[in-house]
Amino acid sequence: LEKNFHMRKGQLIERGSSCPLCRSSSSFVVGTKDRHNRPLTNLLCVGCGLYRVDPLPEEDVLREYYRKQYRLDYKGVLRPRPHHVIRAGRTARDRIHWLLPYLPETRDRSAVDSHSQPGPSARIPRSGRWLDVGAGSGEFAFLVRRKGLDVIALEPNHGYGEYVRRSLKVTVFCGFLEDLPHAEGPFDGISCFHMLEHHPSPIDALMRMSSHLHQGGLLALEVPNAAFALTHPSSRFHPAHLVHFTLSTLEMAARAAGFVPLELRTSADGGILWAVLVKTQDRTPVPVPLPVLPGAGNARLRAESRRSPVRYYGNPRIWLRTFRRVKALLAERWEAQAFLSPESYLAGLDLPE
Ligand SMILES: [Zn+2]
């Protein structure tokens, strides 16, 4: 692993860095460039099938990097453009639809048996407190509060944090999850959309979230799906995405951190993984397979070798997707003409009962 430029795609590395999920040090090279054509090595773990950047940055180095980046960010109040609020608001509404059966206030409290054992079947919260990790411009936090929950939006960017606090009047904690005092919780639910893939140790990140949850509390996750076929081969690897999950590796990480999946699936188009997890007491150790016996990684490697620009552009679903995106973009611009304020727009969005 001394010289990354010696690596080629499909190459098997037997004694490299170890996988943050199963600790196996056998991996295949699946990428040597990032989406901007700069050198970046991505490995596929032979043992479990988790993708990872190599070398993975140390957590404290990475934390300093992000802190510095966020300090450079605008210190006042950001003003997202109307079409941004419209798009993010619709995405947030779709997430409410998805999570509604799990949200604390929508559960049947009459069915609670106070003597029942804690576990996936007894996941009735004591109250309705929710934490949205990486809240961004706050649309989801705003809508989840409309469903009657007491919400804290956690956002490290000060510009966005001020905007969410002032314009949406949502309670904001400005900082990273490790800065959040445990006295703020515990929470009945945490949402974390598109953040876990930025962390070098998914199990640690999940356990940190778990530490802010009640026993039986929920964690709603969204991450990109590494197995998604409709990604252009040269735009596969975002430099900030340190690990890439499939359904099975996301489940392994969740169980290793003491969560049990209530729901684990891909989005309708297959591009995103959705997980609703419940905090339990048991942690399931990730099995470490024999390094010389290719397992889950081998099947993924075959799928990787089938990716090509010709296959990509030859797929009619790509063109259908492009058409739908343009249509959505035009609808957003059209709707933006009648836009009054982020708060009034989000307050007026139709939410499921
Ligand atoms: Zn692994």
Coordinates of C-alpha atoms and ligand atoms in Angstrom, one line a residue:
L1 CA 0.0 0.0 0.0
E2 CA 3.1 2.3 0.0
K3 CA 2.5 3.6 -3.5
N4 CA -1.1 4.1 -4.5
F5 CA -0.2 4.7 -8.2
H6 CA 0.8 1.0 -8.5
M7 CA -2.8 0.0 -7.8
R8 CA -5.1 -1.1 -10.5
K9 CA -8.8 -1.9 -10.5
G10 CA -9.6 -5.4 -9.5
Q11 CA -6.3 -6.0 -7.8
L12 CA -6.4 -8.0 -4.6
I13 CA -4.5 -6.5 -1.6
E14 CA -3.8 -9.0 1.1
R15 CA -2.1 -7.0 3.8
G16 CA -3.5 -3.5 3.6
S17 CA -5.3 -1.3 6.1
S18 CA -8.1 -3.1 7.9
C19 CA -11.8 -2.7 7.2
P20 CA -13.5 -0.5 9.9
L21 CA -16.4 -3.0 9.9
C22 CA -15.0 -6.5 9.9
R23 CA -11.3 -5.8 10.4
S24 CA -10.3 -7.9 7.5
S25 CA -7.2 -6.6 5.7
S26 CA -7.9 -8.3 2.4
S27 CA -9.5 -6.0 -0.2
F28 CA -10.0 -5.4 -3.9
V29 CA -9.1 -2.1 -5.5
V30 CA -12.4 -0.7 -7.0
G31 CA -11.4 2.9 -7.7
T32 CA -8.2 4.8 -8.3
K33 CA -9.7 8.2 -9.1
D34 CA -12.4 10.4 -7.5
R35 CA -15.2 12.0 -9.5
H36 CA -13.0 15.0 -10.3
N37 CA -10.4 12.7 -11.8
R38 CA -8.0 13.2 -8.9
P39 CA -6.1 10.2 -7.3
L40 CA -8.2 8.5 -4.7
T41 CA -8.1 4.8 -3.8
N42 CA -11.3 3.0 -3.0
L43 CA -11.2 -0.5 -1.7
L44 CA -13.8 -3.2 -1.4
C45 CA -13.5 -5.4 1.6
V46 CA -13.2 -9.1 0.6
G47 CA -14.7 -10.2 3.9
C48 CA -17.9 -8.1 4.3
G49 CA -18.3 -6.1 1.1
L50 CA -17.9 -2.6 2.7
Y51 CA -16.3 0.0 0.4
R52 CA -13.8 2.4 1.9
V53 CA -11.4 5.1 1.0
D54 CA -7.8 4.1 1.5
P55 CA -6.1 5.3 3.7
L56 CA -9.0 6.3 5.9
P57 CA -8.3 9.5 7.8
E58 CA -8.0 9.4 11.6
E59 CA -11.2 10.6 13.3
D60 CA -9.6 13.5 15.1
V61 CA -7.7 14.7 12.0
L62 CA -11.0 14.6 10.1
R63 CA -12.8 16.4 12.9
E64 CA -10.2 19.3 12.8
Y65 CA -10.6 19.5 9.1
Y66 CA -14.4 19.8 9.3
R67 CA -14.2 22.3 12.1
K68 CA -11.8 24.5 10.1
Q69 CA -14.1 24.2 7.1
Y70 CA -17.2 25.2 9.1
R71 CA -15.3 28.1 10.7
L72 CA -14.6 29.5 7.3
D73 CA -18.3 29.3 6.5
Y74 CA -20.5 32.4 6.5
K75 CA -21.0 33.5 10.1
G76 CA -24.3 35.4 9.5
V77 CA -27.6 34.1 8.4
L78 CA -27.7 32.1 5.2
R79 CA -30.8 32.7 3.0
P80 CA -31.5 29.6 0.9
R81 CA -33.1 30.4 -2.4
P82 CA -36.9 29.6 -2.8
H83 CA -36.3 26.7 -5.2
H84 CA -33.8 25.2 -2.7
V85 CA -36.5 25.3 0.1
I86 CA -39.1 23.9 -2.3
R87 CA -36.9 20.9 -3.3
A88 CA -35.6 20.3 0.2
G89 CA -39.1 20.7 1.6
R90 CA -40.5 18.0 -0.7
T91 CA -37.7 15.6 0.2
A92 CA -38.4 16.3 3.8
R93 CA -42.1 15.6 3.3
D94 CA -41.3 12.3 1.5
R95 CA -39.2 11.4 4.6
I96 CA -42.2 12.2 6.9
H97 CA -44.3 9.9 4.7
W98 CA -41.7 7.1 5.1
L99 CA -41.2 7.6 8.9
L100 CA -44.8 8.3 9.9
P101 CA -45.6 4.7 11.1
Y102 CA -42.6 5.0 13.4
L103 CA -42.9 8.6 14.7
P104 CA -43.6 8.6 18.5
E105 CA -46.9 10.4 18.5
T106 CA -48.5 8.2 15.8
R107 CA -48.0 5.0 17.7
D108 CA -50.9 3.5 19.6
R109 CA -50.2 4.4 23.2
S110 CA -53.2 2.4 24.4
A111 CA -51.4 -0.7 23.3
V112 CA -48.6 -0.1 25.7
D113 CA -48.1 -2.8 28.3
S114 CA -45.9 -1.3 30.9
H115 CA -44.7 -4.8 31.9
S116 CA -43.6 -5.8 28.4
Q117 CA -39.9 -6.5 27.7
P118 CA -38.0 -3.8 26.0
G119 CA -37.1 -4.7 22.4
P120 CA -38.3 -4.1 18.9
S121 CA -41.9 -5.0 19.8
A122 CA -42.1 -2.5 22.7
R123 CA -40.8 0.6 21.2
I124 CA -43.2 3.1 22.7
P125 CA -41.3 6.2 23.7
R126 CA -41.8 8.0 27.0
S127 CA -42.2 11.3 25.2
G128 CA -41.7 12.7 21.8
R129 CA -38.3 14.2 21.6
W130 CA -36.4 14.1 18.3
L131 CA -32.9 15.0 17.2
D132 CA -32.1 15.8 13.6
V133 CA -28.3 15.3 13.1
G134 CA -26.9 17.4 10.2
A135 CA -30.1 19.4 9.8
G136 CA -28.8 21.6 7.0
S137 CA -31.4 24.3 6.2
G138 CA -33.9 22.6 8.6
E139 CA -36.8 21.5 6.5
F140 CA -37.1 18.0 8.0
A141 CA -36.7 19.4 11.6
F142 CA -39.5 21.9 10.8
L143 CA -41.9 19.2 9.4
V144 CA -41.2 16.7 12.1
R145 CA -42.1 19.4 14.6
R146 CA -45.3 19.9 12.8
K147 CA -46.0 16.2 13.6
G148 CA -46.0 17.2 17.3
L149 CA -42.5 16.3 18.3
D150 CA -40.1 18.4 20.4
V151 CA -37.2 18.8 18.0
I152 CA -33.5 19.9 18.2
A153 CA -31.8 20.5 14.9
L154 CA -28.1 19.8 15.1
E155 CA -26.0 21.6 12.5
P156 CA -22.3 22.5 12.5
N157 CA -22.6 25.3 10.0
H158 CA -23.3 28.6 11.8
G159 CA -24.9 30.3 8.8
Y160 CA -27.5 27.6 8.4
G161 CA -27.9 27.2 12.2
E162 CA -28.8 30.9 12.5
Y163 CA -31.2 30.7 9.5
V164 CA -33.0 27.7 11.0
R165 CA -33.2 29.4 14.4
R166 CA -34.5 32.7 13.1
S167 CA -36.5 31.9 10.0
L168 CA -38.0 28.5 10.9
K169 CA -37.9 29.1 14.7
V170 CA -36.7 25.6 15.3
T171 CA -34.4 24.9 18.3
V172 CA -30.8 24.6 17.0
F173 CA -27.7 23.1 18.5
C174 CA -24.8 24.5 16.5
G175 CA -22.0 22.0 16.5
F176 CA -21.0 18.4 15.9
L177 CA -22.7 15.4 17.6
E178 CA -19.7 14.9 19.9
D179 CA -20.3 18.5 21.2
L180 CA -23.9 17.8 22.2
P181 CA -24.2 17.4 26.0
H182 CA -25.9 14.2 27.0
A183 CA -28.1 16.4 29.3
E184 CA -29.9 17.5 26.1
G185 CA -31.3 14.0 25.7
P186 CA -32.0 11.2 25.7
F187 CA -34.1 11.3 22.6
D188 CA -36.9 9.1 21.4
G189 CA -35.7 9.3 17.9
I190 CA -32.7 10.6 15.8
S191 CA -32.6 11.2 12.1
C192 CA -29.3 11.3 10.3
F193 CA -29.5 11.7 6.5
H194 CA -26.4 11.4 4.4
M195 CA -23.9 11.7 7.1
L196 CA -22.8 8.2 8.0
E197 CA -20.8 7.8 4.8
H198 CA -18.6 10.7 5.8
H199 CA -17.4 9.0 8.9
P200 CA -14.3 6.7 9.0
S201 CA -15.7 4.4 11.6
P202 CA -19.4 3.7 11.1
I203 CA -19.8 1.6 14.2
D204 CA -18.4 4.4 16.4
A205 CA -20.6 7.0 14.7
L206 CA -23.7 4.7 15.3
M207 CA -22.7 4.1 18.9
R208 CA -22.4 7.8 19.5
M209 CA -25.9 8.3 18.2
S210 CA -27.1 5.4 20.3
S211 CA -25.7 7.1 23.4
H212 CA -28.2 10.0 22.9
L213 CA -31.2 7.6 22.6
H214 CA -33.6 6.0 25.0
Q215 CA -33.5 2.3 25.2
G216 CA -36.0 1.4 22.4
G217 CA -35.4 4.7 20.7
L218 CA -35.3 5.0 16.9
L219 CA -32.6 5.9 14.4
A220 CA -33.7 6.8 10.9
L221 CA -30.8 6.7 8.4
E222 CA -30.3 7.5 4.8
V223 CA -27.0 6.8 2.9
P224 CA -26.2 6.4 -0.8
N225 CA -26.5 2.8 -2.1
A226 CA -23.0 1.5 -3.2
A227 CA -24.7 -1.3 -5.2
F228 CA -26.7 1.2 -7.2
A229 CA -26.1 0.4 -10.9
L230 CA -27.2 3.8 -12.4
T231 CA -24.1 5.7 -11.3
H232 CA -21.7 6.8 -14.0
P233 CA -18.5 4.8 -13.5
S234 CA -16.3 7.9 -13.3
S235 CA -18.5 9.8 -10.9
R236 CA -18.7 6.9 -8.4
F237 CA -16.4 8.1 -5.8
H238 CA -17.0 11.3 -4.0
P239 CA -13.8 12.3 -2.1
A240 CA -15.8 13.1 1.1
H241 CA -17.5 9.7 1.1
L242 CA -15.2 7.6 3.2
V243 CA -17.3 4.4 3.4
H244 CA -20.0 3.2 1.0
F245 CA -22.7 0.8 2.2
T246 CA -24.9 -1.9 0.7
L247 CA -27.9 -3.2 2.4
S248 CA -25.9 -6.0 4.1
T249 CA -23.0 -3.9 5.3
L250 CA -25.4 -1.2 6.7
E251 CA -27.2 -3.9 8.6
M252 CA -23.9 -5.3 9.9
A253 CA -22.8 -1.9 11.1
A254 CA -26.2 -1.3 12.8
R255 CA -26.2 -4.6 14.6
A256 CA -22.6 -4.2 15.7
A257 CA -23.6 -0.9 17.3
G258 CA -26.6 -2.5 19.1
F259 CA -29.4 -1.6 16.8
V260 CA -32.0 -3.9 15.2
P261 CA -33.5 -3.0 11.9
L262 CA -37.3 -2.4 11.8
E263 CA -37.0 -1.4 8.1
L264 CA -34.1 -1.7 5.8
R265 CA -34.5 -1.1 2.0
T266 CA -33.6 0.9 -1.0
S267 CA -35.5 3.9 -2.3
A268 CA -37.8 3.4 -5.2
D269 CA -35.1 4.2 -7.8
G270 CA -32.5 2.2 -5.9
G271 CA -30.1 5.0 -5.3
I272 CA -30.5 5.4 -1.6
L273 CA -30.6 3.0 1.4
W274 CA -33.3 3.7 4.0
A275 CA -33.1 2.3 7.5
V276 CA -35.2 2.6 10.6
L277 CA -33.3 1.0 13.5
V278 CA -34.3 0.5 17.1
K279 CA -31.8 0.7 19.9
T280 CA -31.4 -2.6 21.9
Q281 CA -29.0 -3.8 24.4
D282 CA -27.3 -6.5 22.3
R283 CA -24.4 -5.8 20.0
T284 CA -23.9 -8.5 17.4
P285 CA -20.2 -8.9 16.7
V286 CA -19.3 -8.7 13.0
P287 CA -17.9 -12.0 11.9
V288 CA -14.4 -11.8 10.6
P289 CA -14.1 -14.2 7.7
L290 CA -10.9 -15.8 6.6
P291 CA -8.9 -13.2 4.6
V292 CA -8.0 -15.7 1.9
L293 CA -11.6 -16.8 1.4
P294 CA -13.3 -14.2 -0.7
G295 CA -16.9 -13.8 0.5
A296 CA -19.3 -11.0 0.1
G297 CA -16.7 -8.8 -1.5
N298 CA -16.3 -11.2 -4.4
A299 CA -19.9 -10.9 -5.6
R300 CA -19.6 -7.1 -5.3
L301 CA -16.4 -7.1 -7.3
R302 CA -18.1 -8.9 -10.2
A303 CA -20.9 -6.3 -10.1
E304 CA -18.2 -3.5 -10.1
S305 CA -16.5 -5.0 -13.2
R306 CA -19.8 -4.8 -15.1
R307 CA -19.9 -1.0 -14.8
S308 CA -19.0 0.9 -17.9
P309 CA -19.9 4.2 -19.6
V310 CA -21.4 2.3 -22.5
R311 CA -23.7 0.3 -20.2
Y312 CA -24.5 3.5 -18.3
Y313 CA -25.6 5.6 -21.3
G314 CA -27.2 2.6 -23.0
N315 CA -29.6 2.2 -20.1
P316 CA -33.0 3.9 -20.9
R317 CA -33.6 4.4 -17.2
I318 CA -30.8 7.0 -17.2
W319 CA -32.7 9.1 -19.8
L320 CA -36.0 8.6 -18.0
R321 CA -34.3 9.9 -14.8
T322 CA -32.8 12.9 -16.6
F323 CA -36.3 13.7 -18.0
R324 CA -37.9 13.5 -14.6
R325 CA -35.2 15.7 -13.0
V326 CA -35.6 18.4 -15.6
K327 CA -39.4 18.3 -15.1
A328 CA -39.0 18.6 -11.3
L329 CA -36.6 21.5 -11.8
L330 CA -39.1 23.4 -14.0
A331 CA -41.9 22.7 -11.5
E332 CA -39.7 24.1 -8.6
R333 CA -38.9 27.2 -10.6
W334 CA -42.6 27.7 -11.4
E335 CA -43.6 27.2 -7.8
A336 CA -40.9 29.6 -6.6
Q337 CA -42.7 32.5 -8.3
A338 CA -45.5 32.3 -5.6
F339 CA -43.1 31.7 -2.8
L340 CA -43.5 34.0 0.3
S341 CA -41.2 32.7 2.9
P342 CA -39.6 29.4 3.9
E343 CA -41.7 29.2 7.0
S344 CA -45.0 29.8 5.2
Y345 CA -44.1 27.4 2.5
L346 CA -43.1 24.6 4.9
A347 CA -46.2 25.4 7.1
G348 CA -48.4 25.0 4.1
L349 CA -47.0 21.7 2.8
D350 CA -49.5 18.8 2.9
L351 CA -48.4 16.3 5.4
P352 CA -49.9 12.8 5.9
E353 CA -52.1 12.3 9.0
Ligands
ZN1 ZN -15.0 -5.8 6.0

